[in-house]
GROMACS .gro file of C-alpha atoms in nm:
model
  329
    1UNK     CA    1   0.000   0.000   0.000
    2UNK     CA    2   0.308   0.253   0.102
    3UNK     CA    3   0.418   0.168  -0.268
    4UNK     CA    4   0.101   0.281  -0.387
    5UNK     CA    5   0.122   0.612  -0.202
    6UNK     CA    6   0.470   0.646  -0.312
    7UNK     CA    7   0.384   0.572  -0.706
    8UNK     CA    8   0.097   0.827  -0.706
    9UNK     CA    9   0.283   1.097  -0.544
   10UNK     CA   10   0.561   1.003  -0.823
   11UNK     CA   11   0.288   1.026  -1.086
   12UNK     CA   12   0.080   1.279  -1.030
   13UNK     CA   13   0.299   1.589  -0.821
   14UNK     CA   14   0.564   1.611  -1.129
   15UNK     CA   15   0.293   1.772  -1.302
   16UNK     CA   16   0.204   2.017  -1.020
   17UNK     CA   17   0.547   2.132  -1.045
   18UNK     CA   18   0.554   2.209  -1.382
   19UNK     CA   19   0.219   2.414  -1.336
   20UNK     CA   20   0.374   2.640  -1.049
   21UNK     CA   21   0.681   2.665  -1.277
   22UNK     CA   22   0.434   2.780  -1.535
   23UNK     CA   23   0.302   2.994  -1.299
   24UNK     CA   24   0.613   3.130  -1.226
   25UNK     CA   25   0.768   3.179  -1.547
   26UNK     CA   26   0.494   3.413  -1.646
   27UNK     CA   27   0.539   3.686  -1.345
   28UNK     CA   28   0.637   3.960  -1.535
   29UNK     CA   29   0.875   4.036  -1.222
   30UNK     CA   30   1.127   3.769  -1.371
   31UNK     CA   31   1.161   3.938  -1.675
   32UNK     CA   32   1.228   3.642  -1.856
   33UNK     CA   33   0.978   3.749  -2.175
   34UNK     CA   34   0.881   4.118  -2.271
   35UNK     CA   35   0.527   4.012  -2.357
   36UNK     CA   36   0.475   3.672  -2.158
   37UNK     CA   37   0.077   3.649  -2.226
   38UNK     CA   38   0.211   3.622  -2.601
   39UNK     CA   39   0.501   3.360  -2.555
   40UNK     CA   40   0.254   3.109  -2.412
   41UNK     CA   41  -0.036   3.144  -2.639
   42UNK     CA   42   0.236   3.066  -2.898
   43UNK     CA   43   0.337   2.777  -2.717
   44UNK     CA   44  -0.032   2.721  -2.667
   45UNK     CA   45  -0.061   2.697  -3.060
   46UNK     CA   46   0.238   2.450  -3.110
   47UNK     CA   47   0.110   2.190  -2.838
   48UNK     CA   48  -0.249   2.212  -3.032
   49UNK     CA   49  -0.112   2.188  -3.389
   50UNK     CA   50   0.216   1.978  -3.331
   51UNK     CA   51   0.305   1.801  -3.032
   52UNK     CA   52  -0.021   1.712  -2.906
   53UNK     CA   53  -0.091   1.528  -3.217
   54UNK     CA   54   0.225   1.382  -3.274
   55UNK     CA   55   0.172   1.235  -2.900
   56UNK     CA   56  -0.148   1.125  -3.003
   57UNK     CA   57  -0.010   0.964  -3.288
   58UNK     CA   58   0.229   0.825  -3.114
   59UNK     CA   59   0.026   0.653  -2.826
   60UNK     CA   60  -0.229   0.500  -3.090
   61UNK     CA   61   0.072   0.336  -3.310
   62UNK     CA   62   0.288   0.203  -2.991
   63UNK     CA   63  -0.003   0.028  -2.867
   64UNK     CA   64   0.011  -0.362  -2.917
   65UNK     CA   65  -0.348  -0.471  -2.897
   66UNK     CA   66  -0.312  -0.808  -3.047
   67UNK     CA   67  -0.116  -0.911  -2.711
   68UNK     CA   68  -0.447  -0.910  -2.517
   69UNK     CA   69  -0.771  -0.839  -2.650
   70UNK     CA   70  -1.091  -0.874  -2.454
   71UNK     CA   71  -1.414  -0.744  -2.648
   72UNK     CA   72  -1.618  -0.709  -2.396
   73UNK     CA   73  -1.369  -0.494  -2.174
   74UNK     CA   74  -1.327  -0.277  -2.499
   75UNK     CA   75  -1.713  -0.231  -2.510
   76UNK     CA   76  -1.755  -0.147  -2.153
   77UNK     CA   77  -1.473   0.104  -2.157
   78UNK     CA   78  -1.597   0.272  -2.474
   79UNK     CA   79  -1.976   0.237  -2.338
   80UNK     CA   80  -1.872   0.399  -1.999
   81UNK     CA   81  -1.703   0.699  -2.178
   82UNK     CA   82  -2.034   0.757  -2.449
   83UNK     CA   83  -2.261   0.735  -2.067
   84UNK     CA   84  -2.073   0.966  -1.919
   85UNK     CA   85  -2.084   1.209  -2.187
   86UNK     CA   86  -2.402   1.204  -2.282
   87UNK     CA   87  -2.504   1.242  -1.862
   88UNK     CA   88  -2.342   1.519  -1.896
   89UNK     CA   89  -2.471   1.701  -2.189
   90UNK     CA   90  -2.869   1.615  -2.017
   91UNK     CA   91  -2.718   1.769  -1.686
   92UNK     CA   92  -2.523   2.070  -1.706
   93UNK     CA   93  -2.768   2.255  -1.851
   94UNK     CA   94  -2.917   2.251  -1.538
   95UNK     CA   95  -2.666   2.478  -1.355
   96UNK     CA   96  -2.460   2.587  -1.653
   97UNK     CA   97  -2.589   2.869  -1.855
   98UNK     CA   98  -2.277   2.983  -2.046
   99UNK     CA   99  -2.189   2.793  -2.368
  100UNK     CA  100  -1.847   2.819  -2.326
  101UNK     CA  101  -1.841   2.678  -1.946
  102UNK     CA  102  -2.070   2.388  -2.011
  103UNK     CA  103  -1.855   2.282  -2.291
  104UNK     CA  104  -1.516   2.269  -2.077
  105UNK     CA  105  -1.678   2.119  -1.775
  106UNK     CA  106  -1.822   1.851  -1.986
  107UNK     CA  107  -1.483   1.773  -2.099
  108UNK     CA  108  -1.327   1.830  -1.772
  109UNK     CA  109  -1.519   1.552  -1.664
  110UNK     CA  110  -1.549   1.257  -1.881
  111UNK     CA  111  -1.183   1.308  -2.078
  112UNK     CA  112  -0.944   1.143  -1.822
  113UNK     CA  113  -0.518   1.176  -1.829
  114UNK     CA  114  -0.561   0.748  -1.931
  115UNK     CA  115  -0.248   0.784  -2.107
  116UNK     CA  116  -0.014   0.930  -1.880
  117UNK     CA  117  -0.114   0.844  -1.547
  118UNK     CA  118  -0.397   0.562  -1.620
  119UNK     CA  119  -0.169   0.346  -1.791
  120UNK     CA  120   0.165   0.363  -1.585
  121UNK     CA  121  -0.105   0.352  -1.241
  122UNK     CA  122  -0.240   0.010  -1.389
  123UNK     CA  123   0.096  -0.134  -1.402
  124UNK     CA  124   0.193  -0.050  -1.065
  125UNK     CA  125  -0.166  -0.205  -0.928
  126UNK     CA  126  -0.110  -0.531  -1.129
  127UNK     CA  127   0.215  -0.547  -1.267
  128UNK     CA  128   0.318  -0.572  -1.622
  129UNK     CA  129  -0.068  -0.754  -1.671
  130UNK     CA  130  -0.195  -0.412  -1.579
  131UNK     CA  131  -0.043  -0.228  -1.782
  132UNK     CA  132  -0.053  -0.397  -2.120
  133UNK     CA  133  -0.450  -0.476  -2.042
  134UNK     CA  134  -0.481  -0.052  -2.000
  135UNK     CA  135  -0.272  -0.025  -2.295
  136UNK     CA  136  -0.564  -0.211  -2.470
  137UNK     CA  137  -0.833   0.045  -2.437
  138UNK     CA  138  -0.589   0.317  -2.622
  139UNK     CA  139  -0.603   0.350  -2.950
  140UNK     CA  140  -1.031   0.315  -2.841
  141UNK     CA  141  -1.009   0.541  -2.589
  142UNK     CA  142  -0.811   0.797  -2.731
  143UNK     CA  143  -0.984   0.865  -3.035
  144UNK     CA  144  -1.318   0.869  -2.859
  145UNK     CA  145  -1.206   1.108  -2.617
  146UNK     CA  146  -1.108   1.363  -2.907
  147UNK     CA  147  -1.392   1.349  -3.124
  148UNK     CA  148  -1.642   1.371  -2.869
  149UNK     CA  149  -1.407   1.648  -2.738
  150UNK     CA  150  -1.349   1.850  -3.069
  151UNK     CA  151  -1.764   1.806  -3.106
  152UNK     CA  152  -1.876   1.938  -2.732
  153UNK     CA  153  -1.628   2.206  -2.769
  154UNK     CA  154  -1.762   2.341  -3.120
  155UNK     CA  155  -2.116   2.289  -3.047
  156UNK     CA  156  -2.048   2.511  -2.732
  157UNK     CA  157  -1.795   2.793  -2.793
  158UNK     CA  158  -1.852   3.135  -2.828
  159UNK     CA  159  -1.828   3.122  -3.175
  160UNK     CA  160  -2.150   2.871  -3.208
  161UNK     CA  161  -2.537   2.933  -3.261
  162UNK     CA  162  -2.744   2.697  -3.137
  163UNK     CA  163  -3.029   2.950  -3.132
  164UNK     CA  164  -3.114   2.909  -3.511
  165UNK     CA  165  -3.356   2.686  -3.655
  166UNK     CA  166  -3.224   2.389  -3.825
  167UNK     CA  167  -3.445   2.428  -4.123
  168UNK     CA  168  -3.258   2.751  -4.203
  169UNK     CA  169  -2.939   2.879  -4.407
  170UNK     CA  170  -2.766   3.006  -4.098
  171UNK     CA  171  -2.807   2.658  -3.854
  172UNK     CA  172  -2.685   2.435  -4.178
  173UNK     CA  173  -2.415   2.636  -4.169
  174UNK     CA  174  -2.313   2.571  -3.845
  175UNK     CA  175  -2.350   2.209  -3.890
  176UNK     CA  176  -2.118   2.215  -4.178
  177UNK     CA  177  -1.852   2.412  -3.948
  178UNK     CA  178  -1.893   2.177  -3.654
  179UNK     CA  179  -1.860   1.882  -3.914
  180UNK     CA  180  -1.537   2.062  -4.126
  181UNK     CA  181  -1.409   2.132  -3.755
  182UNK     CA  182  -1.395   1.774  -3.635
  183UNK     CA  183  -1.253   1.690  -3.974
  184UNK     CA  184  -1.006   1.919  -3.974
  185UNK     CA  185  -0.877   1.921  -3.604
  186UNK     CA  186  -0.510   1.784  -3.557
  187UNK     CA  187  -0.580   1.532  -3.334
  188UNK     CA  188  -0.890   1.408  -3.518
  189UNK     CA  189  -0.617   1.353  -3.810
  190UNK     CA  190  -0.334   1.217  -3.582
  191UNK     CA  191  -0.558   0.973  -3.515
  192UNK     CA  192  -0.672   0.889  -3.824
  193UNK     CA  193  -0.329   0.883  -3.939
  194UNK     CA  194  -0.257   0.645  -3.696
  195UNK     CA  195  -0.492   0.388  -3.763
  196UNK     CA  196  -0.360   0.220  -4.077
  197UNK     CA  197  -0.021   0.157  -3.858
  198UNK     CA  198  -0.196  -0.011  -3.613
  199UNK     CA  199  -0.417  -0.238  -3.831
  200UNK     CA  200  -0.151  -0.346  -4.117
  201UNK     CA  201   0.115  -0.369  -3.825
  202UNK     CA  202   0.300  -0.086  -4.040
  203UNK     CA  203   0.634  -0.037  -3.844
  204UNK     CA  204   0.804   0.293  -3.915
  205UNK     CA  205   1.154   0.412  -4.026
  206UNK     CA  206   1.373   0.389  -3.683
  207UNK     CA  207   1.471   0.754  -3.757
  208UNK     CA  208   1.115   0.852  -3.815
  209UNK     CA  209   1.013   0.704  -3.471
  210UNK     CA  210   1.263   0.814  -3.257
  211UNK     CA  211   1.186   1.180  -3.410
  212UNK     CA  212   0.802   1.115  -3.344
  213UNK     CA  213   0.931   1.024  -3.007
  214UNK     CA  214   1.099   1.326  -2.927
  215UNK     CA  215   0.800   1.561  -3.013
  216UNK     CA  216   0.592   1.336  -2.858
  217UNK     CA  217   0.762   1.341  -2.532
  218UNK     CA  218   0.729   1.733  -2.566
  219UNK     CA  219   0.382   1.748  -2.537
  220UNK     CA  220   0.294   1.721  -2.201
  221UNK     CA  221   0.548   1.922  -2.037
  222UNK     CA  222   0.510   2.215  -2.263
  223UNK     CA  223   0.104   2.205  -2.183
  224UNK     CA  224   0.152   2.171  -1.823
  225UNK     CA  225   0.393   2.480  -1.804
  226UNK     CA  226   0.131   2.682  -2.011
  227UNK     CA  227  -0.138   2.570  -1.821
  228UNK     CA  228   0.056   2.726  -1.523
  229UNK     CA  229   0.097   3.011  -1.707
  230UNK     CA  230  -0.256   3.064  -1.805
  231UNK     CA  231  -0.376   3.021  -1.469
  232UNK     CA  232  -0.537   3.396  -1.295
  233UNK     CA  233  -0.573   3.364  -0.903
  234UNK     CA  234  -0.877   3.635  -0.949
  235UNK     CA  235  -1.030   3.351  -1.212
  236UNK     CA  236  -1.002   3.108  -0.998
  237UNK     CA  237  -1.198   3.209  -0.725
  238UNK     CA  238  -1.458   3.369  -0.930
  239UNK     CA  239  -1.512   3.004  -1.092
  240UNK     CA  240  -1.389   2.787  -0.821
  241UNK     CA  241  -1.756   2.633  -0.762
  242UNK     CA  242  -1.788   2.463  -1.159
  243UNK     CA  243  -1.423   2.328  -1.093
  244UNK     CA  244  -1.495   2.213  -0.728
  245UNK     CA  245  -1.808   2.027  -0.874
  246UNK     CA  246  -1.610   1.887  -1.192
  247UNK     CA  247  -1.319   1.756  -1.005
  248UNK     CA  248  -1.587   1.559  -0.763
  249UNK     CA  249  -1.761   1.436  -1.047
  250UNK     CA  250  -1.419   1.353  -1.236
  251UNK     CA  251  -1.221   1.172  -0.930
  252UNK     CA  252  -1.542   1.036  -0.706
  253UNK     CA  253  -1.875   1.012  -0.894
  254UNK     CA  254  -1.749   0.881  -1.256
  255UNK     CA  255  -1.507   0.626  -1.079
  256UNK     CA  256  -1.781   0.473  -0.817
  257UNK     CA  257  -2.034   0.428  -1.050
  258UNK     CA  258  -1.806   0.282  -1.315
  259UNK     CA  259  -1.608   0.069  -1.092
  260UNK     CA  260  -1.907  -0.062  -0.915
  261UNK     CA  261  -2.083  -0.141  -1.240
  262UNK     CA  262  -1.775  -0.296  -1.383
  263UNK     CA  263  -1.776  -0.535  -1.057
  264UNK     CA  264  -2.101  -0.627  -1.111
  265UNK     CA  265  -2.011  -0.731  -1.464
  266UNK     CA  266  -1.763  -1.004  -1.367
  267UNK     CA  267  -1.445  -0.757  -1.416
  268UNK     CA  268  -1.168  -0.866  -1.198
  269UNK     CA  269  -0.812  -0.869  -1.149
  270UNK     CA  270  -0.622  -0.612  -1.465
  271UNK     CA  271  -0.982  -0.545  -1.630
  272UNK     CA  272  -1.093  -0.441  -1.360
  273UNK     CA  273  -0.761  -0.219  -1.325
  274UNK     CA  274  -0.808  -0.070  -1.622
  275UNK     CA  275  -1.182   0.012  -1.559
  276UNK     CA  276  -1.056   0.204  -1.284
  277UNK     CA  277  -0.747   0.427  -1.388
  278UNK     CA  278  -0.932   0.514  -1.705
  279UNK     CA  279  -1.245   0.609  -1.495
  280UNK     CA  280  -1.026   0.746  -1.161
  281UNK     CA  281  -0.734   0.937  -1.375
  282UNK     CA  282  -0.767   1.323  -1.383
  283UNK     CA  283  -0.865   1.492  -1.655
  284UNK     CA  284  -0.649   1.527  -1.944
  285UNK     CA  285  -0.414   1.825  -1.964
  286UNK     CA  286  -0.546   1.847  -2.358
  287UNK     CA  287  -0.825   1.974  -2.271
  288UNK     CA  288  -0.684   2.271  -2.133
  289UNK     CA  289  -0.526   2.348  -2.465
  290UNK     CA  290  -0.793   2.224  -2.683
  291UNK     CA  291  -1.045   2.453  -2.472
  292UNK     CA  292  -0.819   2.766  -2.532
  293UNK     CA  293  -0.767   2.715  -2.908
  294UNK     CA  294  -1.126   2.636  -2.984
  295UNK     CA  295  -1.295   2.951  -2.826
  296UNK     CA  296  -1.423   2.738  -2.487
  297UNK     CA  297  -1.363   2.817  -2.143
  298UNK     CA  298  -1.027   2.735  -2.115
  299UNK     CA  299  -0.982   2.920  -1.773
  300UNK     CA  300  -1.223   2.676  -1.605
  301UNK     CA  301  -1.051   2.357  -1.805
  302UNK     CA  302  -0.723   2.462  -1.635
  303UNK     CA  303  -0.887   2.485  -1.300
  304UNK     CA  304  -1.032   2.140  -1.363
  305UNK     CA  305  -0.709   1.994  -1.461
  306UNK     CA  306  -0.505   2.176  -1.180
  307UNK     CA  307  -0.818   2.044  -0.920
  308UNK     CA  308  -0.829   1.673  -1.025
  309UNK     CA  309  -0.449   1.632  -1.008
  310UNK     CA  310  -0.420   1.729  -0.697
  311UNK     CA  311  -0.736   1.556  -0.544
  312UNK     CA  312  -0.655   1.228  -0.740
  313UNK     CA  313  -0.365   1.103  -0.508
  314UNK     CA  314  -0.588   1.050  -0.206
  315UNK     CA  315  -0.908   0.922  -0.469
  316UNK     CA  316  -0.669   0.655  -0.652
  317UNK     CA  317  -0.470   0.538  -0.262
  318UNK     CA  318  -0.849   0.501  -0.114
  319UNK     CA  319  -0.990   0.376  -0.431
  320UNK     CA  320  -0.730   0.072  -0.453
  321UNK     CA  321  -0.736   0.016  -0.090
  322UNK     CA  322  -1.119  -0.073  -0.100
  323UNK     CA  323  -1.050  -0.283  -0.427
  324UNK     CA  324  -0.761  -0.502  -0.276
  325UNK     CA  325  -0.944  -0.479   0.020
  326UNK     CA  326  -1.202  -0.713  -0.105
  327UNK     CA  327  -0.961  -0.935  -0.296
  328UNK     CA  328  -1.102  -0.771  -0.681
  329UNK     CA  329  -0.748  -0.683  -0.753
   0.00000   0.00000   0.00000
């Protein structure tokens, strides 16, 4: 159990450091940049159009899903994901008024980190079974997350009009933009890039993937810094109740009703690992940067991110207690 402490502090508090040196960097006291609030929305632009793609890219073709395959894993995962999101999109309206907000605390809540802390978290729970099981639900996983992403985040940013009829000129319109904007979204094509590798077992040039490598392994440091960067104090405790409620959703609600429906499915052992992480993770520190380059509330998507990082240490140490607890994993 200590280990498990000590792995999720190891995980998870790496990337709180690179937010505060985010926040940091950007104090115009350093001096370090004449116009800081310009230097990161650059570096805002090459995550979104480069390395976050290339990562993408890169997660969907490393992936070996003909080591373990279990269909009906694959469909749960997937199934839980569509649930959440579509929960979501019935219940926010409720207490979410803004466009903008509702579509970055929808995303805040059912787009976990899977990839960088789910999968590395699974091995540690259940060894190298763990991890190659999580590894599974990737290149399904992944993609889902992004369209459904690109498609909340259109349908609700500033830009959108969801007032007009659909029988008119105007609404068809804005159908065609959603559509041409999932279409055209990087990671929407990373992944569809991607896909032929995986199926025809494509491998390559070594110099070519050691390159996508080295972008890839870009991504996530460069987005946590600007997420730092991009975070306002006076923001945060003007919106601190929509982040409070998304991280509780994101790190208690989604992973007890997922976990406990999963159990009563027959999931045990690494499936049942993987139902976990991918339902337990934080959210993904994409959709801080796909929130701020596609006119959505990106301040409250950093919040989120920022909030279920922190929170998930204790959520994932209490959550695997109970499940070794009663002998599931």
């Amino acid at each position: 159990m200590a280990d498990n402490i000590i792995f999720s502090i190891n995980a998870v508090f790496p990337l709180v450091i690179l937010i505060l040196l985010g926040f940091i960097l950007k104090q115009k006291k350093l001096r370090l940049f004449k116009e800081p609030k310009n230097f990161f929305d650059q570096i805002d632009r090459l995550v979104f159009n480069v390395a976050l793609p290339v990562y993408i890219f890169n997660d969907i073709y490393s992936a070996k899903i003909e080591n373990i395959f279990n269909i009906k894993l694959v469909i749960f995962c997937v199934s839980g994901i569509v649930i959440s999101f579509f929960l979501l999109i019935l219940l926010t309206p409720l207490f979410i008024k803004n466009k903008a907000s509702r579509g970055a605390f929808i995303q805040g809540v059912y787009r976990s980190n899977f990839a960088i802390l789910g999968v590395p978290l699974a091995g540690n729970l259940f060894g190298d079974m763990g991890s190659s099981t999580a590894a599974l639900i990737l290149p399904f996983a992944i993609p889902l997350f992004n369209v459904l992403a690109v498609t909340i985040l259109t349908v609700n940013s500033n830009n959108s009009d969801n007032t007009a009829n659909a029988q008119n000129p105007k609404s068809q319109n804005n159908v065609r933009k959603i559509v041409l904007g999932i279409i055209k979204n990087p990671l929407i094509i990373s992944i569809i890039l991607a896909l032929p590798f995986v199926l025809f077992k494509i491998a390559l040039p070594a110099v070519i993937e050691k390159s996508v490598n080295y972008v890839s392994n870009t991504s996530t440091p460069l987005a946590l810094i600007s997420l730092g960067a991009g975070i306002d104090l006076q923001v945060l405790k003007s919106k601190v109740r929509l982040s409070l409620i998304a991280a509780v959703f994101r790190t208690m609600i989604c992973p007890l009703l997922f976990v406990v429906s999963a159990v009563l499915f027959g999931f045990r052992d690494a499936a049942l690992v993987t139902v976990f992480v991918l339902f337990a993770a934080p959210t993904a520190v994409s959709s801080y940067i796909m929130a701020k380059n596609m006119n959505s509330d990106y301040e409250l998507a950093g919040q989120i991110v920022v909030l279920t990082t922190l929170i998930c240490p204790l959520t994932v140490f209490i959550g695997s207690l109970i499940l070794k607890s009663f002998g599931l994993i």
